Amino acid sequence: MKQTNISIFIPHIGCPHKCSFCDQRTISGTQKPPRAEDVTALLDEQAPHLSERGITAEIAFFGGSFTAIPRDYMLELLKAAKSAAERYSCYTGIRCSTRPDCIDEQTLALLKEYGMTAIELGAQSMSDEVLAANERGHTADDVRKAARLIKESGIELGLQMMTGLYKDTPERCLYTADEFIGLSPATVRVYPTVILKNTRLGELFERGEYKSFSFEETIDLCAELLRKFTRNNIRVIRMGLHASADVERDMLGGVYHPALRETVESRIILNDLKERFSALEKGNYRVYTDPKNISKVKGQKKCNVKALSEFGYNIDVLPLDGEYLLIK
């Protein structure tokens, strides 16, 4: 059965810091905080559509730091979510995103009482220098402590990281990934930095004091991150911001692509093909792959096919059920 999220975005309410990259109004596409009746109406509306299609969903409070909003307001939203989960079998749990320094035993006990099943920590980096430079207001040790408490509580742990922040390097991103793996999360999200107007990163960018990783650097890095997490049985449930007209309008730089995950997966396949062809003579070949992978093997606008041809390998890509890469 297919699983999805019904996302309810909480604007910047409660966050103790405005981080260098943050403009939640652009990222979430909303400014008005939802109330309990809004949550109830949304979940009532979506339940029959999910059931008809045989889809289950978690109710997801995203967009801000859920455990940092006023406690009465948090409980108001949780009560509405829990009530819907009890009334509709298509809702299988509740998840939220929050800051590492806004988690403690008391808060976790309260979240469990109201049916919280997963918490995603916006860690962003495990480099204290990067965290300080981007005004996160917490340390890598705060991430480690919060992750431990969440796992001890029995709630699923998710971690979120960003690449290309101010003072960041690819090596620091790979270090962050290794630190994440050591914390054994169930899921990870990877967000290449998008530089937005009305942010400190935007100001630094416009003054020429900061530039993020290039598109090619980001795709290569994300390919390595995806490999690393997958090999350690950690699900990467998102790469890149969701497609958004607001982001496209307000971005000054950084890396944004509406199909970033597929682009990264295509780069992994290209790297695998290069490795395999390196042991073969140059010439014409057929590459067989499962039909679902054909577009990724070819690459966007056949970029993988073109890249291999530059090395002397001309390929035709053909379907073969269940195959990853078979070269003939």
Coordinates of C-alpha atoms in Angstrom, one line a residue:
M1 CA 0.0 0.0 0.0
K2 CA 1.3 3.4 -1.0
Q3 CA 2.3 5.8 1.9
T4 CA 2.3 9.6 1.7
N5 CA 2.1 12.7 3.9
I6 CA -0.7 15.1 4.4
S7 CA 1.5 18.2 5.1
I8 CA 0.3 21.0 7.3
F9 CA 2.7 23.9 7.2
I10 CA 3.4 26.0 10.4
P11 CA 5.1 29.3 9.6
H12 CA 8.0 30.7 11.5
I13 CA 6.1 30.8 14.9
G14 CA 8.2 29.7 17.8
C15 CA 11.6 29.5 16.2
P16 CA 14.1 31.1 18.6
H17 CA 16.5 32.0 15.7
K18 CA 16.2 33.3 12.2
C19 CA 18.8 31.2 10.4
S20 CA 20.9 32.7 7.6
F21 CA 19.0 30.8 4.9
C22 CA 15.5 31.1 6.2
D23 CA 12.5 32.7 4.6
Q24 CA 9.7 30.4 5.7
R25 CA 7.1 32.4 3.9
T26 CA 8.7 31.5 0.6
I27 CA 9.6 27.9 1.4
S28 CA 6.3 26.9 2.9
G29 CA 4.1 29.1 0.6
T30 CA 2.0 30.2 3.6
Q31 CA 1.9 33.0 6.1
K32 CA -1.3 32.3 8.1
P33 CA -0.9 29.8 11.0
P34 CA -3.4 27.0 10.7
R35 CA -5.9 26.5 13.5
A36 CA -7.5 23.2 14.8
E37 CA -10.5 23.7 12.5
D38 CA -8.3 24.1 9.5
V39 CA -6.5 20.8 10.4
T40 CA -9.8 19.0 10.9
A41 CA -11.3 20.3 7.6
L42 CA -8.2 19.3 5.6
L43 CA -8.0 15.8 7.1
D44 CA -11.8 15.3 6.7
E45 CA -11.5 16.3 3.1
Q46 CA -8.5 14.1 2.2
A47 CA -9.6 10.9 4.0
P48 CA -12.1 9.7 1.4
H49 CA -9.7 10.4 -1.5
L50 CA -6.9 8.5 0.3
S51 CA -9.2 5.5 1.0
E52 CA -10.6 5.4 -2.5
R53 CA -7.0 5.1 -3.9
G54 CA -5.8 2.7 -1.2
I55 CA -3.2 5.1 0.1
T56 CA -2.3 5.6 3.8
A57 CA -0.8 8.8 5.1
E58 CA 1.0 10.3 8.1
I59 CA -0.2 13.7 9.2
A60 CA 2.9 15.9 9.0
F61 CA 3.4 19.2 10.7
F62 CA 6.2 20.8 8.7
G63 CA 7.6 24.3 7.9
G64 CA 8.7 25.5 11.4
S65 CA 9.9 24.1 14.7
F66 CA 6.8 22.3 15.9
T67 CA 8.0 21.7 19.5
A68 CA 9.0 25.4 19.8
I69 CA 5.6 26.9 19.1
P70 CA 3.4 27.9 22.1
R71 CA 2.4 24.7 24.0
D72 CA -1.3 25.4 24.0
Y73 CA -1.2 26.0 20.2
M74 CA 0.8 22.8 19.7
L75 CA -1.7 20.8 21.7
E76 CA -4.6 22.3 19.8
L77 CA -3.1 21.0 16.5
L78 CA -2.2 17.7 18.0
K79 CA -5.7 17.1 19.3
A80 CA -7.2 17.7 15.9
A81 CA -4.6 15.4 14.2
K82 CA -5.1 12.6 16.8
S83 CA -8.9 12.8 16.5
A84 CA -8.6 12.4 12.7
A85 CA -6.2 9.5 13.1
E86 CA -8.7 7.8 15.4
R87 CA -11.7 8.4 13.0
Y88 CA -10.0 7.4 9.7
S89 CA -8.0 4.3 9.2
C90 CA -6.0 5.9 6.3
Y91 CA -4.1 8.0 8.8
T92 CA -1.3 5.8 10.2
G93 CA 0.5 8.4 12.4
I94 CA 1.7 11.9 13.0
R95 CA 5.1 13.3 12.3
C96 CA 6.7 16.7 12.7
S97 CA 9.9 18.6 12.1
T98 CA 11.7 20.6 14.8
R99 CA 15.0 22.0 16.0
P100 CA 17.5 19.7 17.9
D101 CA 17.5 22.1 20.9
C102 CA 13.7 22.0 21.3
I103 CA 13.5 18.4 22.3
D104 CA 13.5 17.0 25.9
E105 CA 12.0 14.1 27.8
Q106 CA 8.9 16.0 28.9
T107 CA 8.1 17.1 25.3
L108 CA 8.6 13.7 23.9
A109 CA 6.3 12.1 26.5
L110 CA 3.6 14.7 25.5
L111 CA 4.1 14.0 21.8
K112 CA 3.8 10.2 22.4
E113 CA 0.6 10.8 24.3
Y114 CA -0.9 12.5 21.3
G115 CA 0.2 9.8 18.8
M116 CA 3.4 11.2 17.4
T117 CA 5.1 8.5 15.4
A118 CA 8.1 10.3 13.8
I119 CA 10.2 13.4 14.5
E120 CA 12.6 14.9 11.9
L121 CA 15.4 17.1 13.3
G122 CA 16.5 20.0 11.2
A123 CA 20.2 19.4 11.9
Q124 CA 21.4 20.9 8.6
S125 CA 25.1 20.2 9.4
M126 CA 27.2 18.4 12.0
S127 CA 30.0 21.0 11.7
D128 CA 29.9 23.5 14.6
E129 CA 31.7 26.1 12.4
V130 CA 29.0 25.8 9.7
L131 CA 26.2 25.9 12.3
A132 CA 27.6 29.0 14.0
A133 CA 28.2 30.8 10.6
N134 CA 24.6 30.2 9.6
E135 CA 23.2 31.4 13.0
R136 CA 21.6 28.1 13.8
G137 CA 21.8 28.6 17.6
H138 CA 22.5 25.0 18.4
T139 CA 25.5 22.7 18.2
A140 CA 26.2 19.3 16.8
D141 CA 26.1 17.9 20.3
D142 CA 22.5 19.2 20.5
V143 CA 21.7 17.0 17.5
R144 CA 23.3 14.0 19.0
K145 CA 21.4 14.4 22.3
A146 CA 18.1 15.0 20.7
A147 CA 18.5 12.1 18.4
R148 CA 19.3 9.8 21.3
L149 CA 16.3 11.0 23.3
I150 CA 13.9 10.4 20.3
K151 CA 15.2 6.9 19.7
E152 CA 14.9 6.1 23.4
S153 CA 11.3 7.3 23.4
G154 CA 10.4 4.8 20.6
I155 CA 9.5 7.5 18.1
E156 CA 11.0 7.2 14.6
L157 CA 14.0 9.5 14.0
G158 CA 14.5 11.5 10.8
L159 CA 17.4 13.9 10.1
Q160 CA 17.5 16.8 7.7
M161 CA 20.7 18.2 6.2
M162 CA 21.6 21.0 3.9
T163 CA 24.5 21.2 1.5
G164 CA 26.4 24.4 0.4
L165 CA 25.7 26.6 3.4
Y166 CA 27.9 29.5 4.3
K167 CA 31.4 28.2 5.2
D168 CA 30.4 24.7 4.1
T169 CA 32.6 22.3 2.0
P170 CA 31.8 19.0 0.3
E171 CA 34.1 17.4 3.0
R172 CA 32.0 18.8 5.8
C173 CA 28.8 17.5 4.1
L174 CA 30.3 14.0 3.9
Y175 CA 31.3 14.3 7.5
T176 CA 27.7 15.3 8.4
A177 CA 26.5 12.2 6.5
D178 CA 28.9 10.0 8.5
E179 CA 27.7 11.5 11.7
F180 CA 24.1 11.0 10.7
I181 CA 24.8 7.3 9.9
G182 CA 26.3 7.0 13.4
L183 CA 23.0 8.2 14.9
S184 CA 21.0 5.5 12.9
P185 CA 18.0 7.5 11.7
A186 CA 15.2 5.8 9.8
T187 CA 15.1 8.6 7.3
V188 CA 17.1 11.5 5.9
R189 CA 16.2 14.5 3.8
V190 CA 18.9 16.3 1.8
Y191 CA 18.3 19.9 0.8
P192 CA 20.9 21.8 -1.3
T193 CA 20.9 25.4 -0.2
V194 CA 18.7 27.8 -2.2
I195 CA 19.7 31.4 -1.6
L196 CA 16.6 33.5 -1.1
K197 CA 15.9 37.2 -1.1
N198 CA 15.4 38.8 2.4
T199 CA 17.8 36.4 4.1
R200 CA 21.4 36.9 5.5
L201 CA 22.7 34.4 2.9
G202 CA 21.0 36.6 0.2
E203 CA 22.8 39.6 1.6
L204 CA 26.2 37.8 1.7
F205 CA 25.6 36.5 -1.8
E206 CA 24.8 39.9 -3.2
R207 CA 27.9 41.4 -1.6
G208 CA 30.0 38.7 -3.1
E209 CA 31.1 37.2 0.3
Y210 CA 29.4 33.9 -0.3
K211 CA 28.6 31.5 -3.1
S212 CA 27.1 28.1 -2.8
F213 CA 28.2 24.9 -4.6
S214 CA 27.7 24.8 -8.3
F215 CA 24.9 22.6 -9.8
E216 CA 27.4 20.0 -11.0
E217 CA 29.2 20.0 -7.6
T218 CA 25.9 19.5 -5.9
I219 CA 24.7 16.7 -8.1
D220 CA 28.0 14.8 -7.7
L221 CA 27.9 15.4 -3.9
C222 CA 24.3 14.3 -3.6
A223 CA 25.0 11.2 -5.6
E224 CA 27.7 10.3 -3.1
L225 CA 25.4 11.1 -0.2
L226 CA 22.5 9.0 -1.6
R227 CA 24.9 6.1 -2.1
K228 CA 26.3 6.4 1.4
F229 CA 22.9 6.6 3.1
T230 CA 21.4 3.8 1.0
R231 CA 24.3 1.5 1.7
N232 CA 23.6 2.0 5.4
N233 CA 19.9 1.1 5.1
I234 CA 18.8 4.7 5.7
R235 CA 15.9 5.9 3.5
V236 CA 16.5 9.2 1.7
I237 CA 12.9 10.4 1.5
R238 CA 13.6 13.8 -0.1
M239 CA 16.3 15.5 -2.1
G240 CA 15.7 19.2 -2.8
L241 CA 12.9 21.6 -2.1
H242 CA 9.5 20.8 -3.5
A243 CA 8.7 22.5 -6.8
S244 CA 7.5 26.0 -6.0
A245 CA 6.7 29.2 -8.0
D246 CA 7.5 31.2 -4.8
V247 CA 11.0 29.7 -4.6
E248 CA 11.7 30.2 -8.3
R249 CA 10.6 33.8 -7.9
D250 CA 12.6 34.7 -4.9
M251 CA 15.8 32.7 -5.3
L252 CA 19.1 34.5 -6.0
G253 CA 21.4 31.5 -6.3
G254 CA 22.2 28.1 -5.0
V255 CA 20.8 24.9 -6.4
Y256 CA 17.1 24.3 -7.1
H257 CA 15.7 21.7 -9.6
P258 CA 12.1 20.4 -9.6
A259 CA 13.4 16.9 -10.4
L260 CA 16.6 16.9 -8.3
R261 CA 16.3 13.3 -7.0
E262 CA 15.9 11.8 -10.5
T263 CA 18.9 13.9 -11.7
V264 CA 21.0 12.6 -8.8
E265 CA 19.9 9.0 -9.5
S266 CA 20.8 9.5 -13.1
R267 CA 24.3 10.7 -12.1
I268 CA 24.8 7.5 -10.0
I269 CA 23.9 5.4 -13.1
L270 CA 26.3 7.4 -15.3
N271 CA 29.1 6.8 -12.8
D272 CA 28.3 3.1 -12.7
L273 CA 28.3 3.0 -16.5
K274 CA 31.6 4.8 -16.7
E275 CA 33.1 2.3 -14.4
R276 CA 31.8 -0.7 -16.3
F277 CA 32.8 0.7 -19.7
S278 CA 36.3 1.5 -18.5
A279 CA 37.0 -2.3 -18.8
L280 CA 35.6 -2.5 -22.3
E281 CA 36.9 -1.4 -25.7
K282 CA 35.4 1.7 -27.3
G283 CA 32.5 1.1 -29.7
N284 CA 28.8 0.5 -30.0
Y285 CA 26.8 -1.2 -27.2
R286 CA 23.3 -2.0 -26.0
V287 CA 22.5 -1.2 -22.4
Y288 CA 19.5 -3.1 -21.0
T289 CA 17.7 -1.8 -17.9
D290 CA 14.3 -2.1 -16.2
P291 CA 11.7 0.0 -18.0
K292 CA 11.4 2.3 -14.9
N293 CA 15.1 3.2 -15.2
I294 CA 15.3 4.1 -18.9
S295 CA 14.9 7.8 -18.5
K296 CA 17.5 7.8 -15.7
V297 CA 20.0 5.7 -17.8
K298 CA 19.6 8.1 -20.8
G299 CA 19.7 11.2 -18.5
Q300 CA 17.9 14.5 -18.9
K301 CA 18.0 15.4 -22.6
K302 CA 20.1 12.3 -23.1
C303 CA 23.0 13.8 -21.2
N304 CA 24.3 10.4 -20.1
V305 CA 24.2 9.1 -23.6
K306 CA 26.1 12.1 -24.8
A307 CA 28.6 11.9 -22.0
L308 CA 29.5 8.3 -22.8
S309 CA 29.8 9.1 -26.5
E310 CA 32.4 11.6 -25.7
F311 CA 34.5 8.7 -24.2
G312 CA 33.9 6.7 -27.3
Y313 CA 31.0 4.5 -26.1
N314 CA 27.9 4.8 -28.2
I315 CA 24.9 3.2 -26.5
D316 CA 21.3 2.2 -27.2
V317 CA 19.2 1.9 -24.1
L318 CA 16.6 -1.0 -24.2
P319 CA 14.1 -2.3 -21.7
L320 CA 14.6 -5.6 -19.8
D321 CA 12.4 -6.3 -16.7
G322 CA 14.2 -6.5 -13.4
E323 CA 17.7 -5.5 -14.8
Y324 CA 19.8 -2.7 -13.5
L325 CA 22.5 -2.4 -16.1
L326 CA 23.3 -5.2 -18.6
I327 CA 25.8 -4.2 -21.3
K328 CA 26.0 -6.2 -24.6

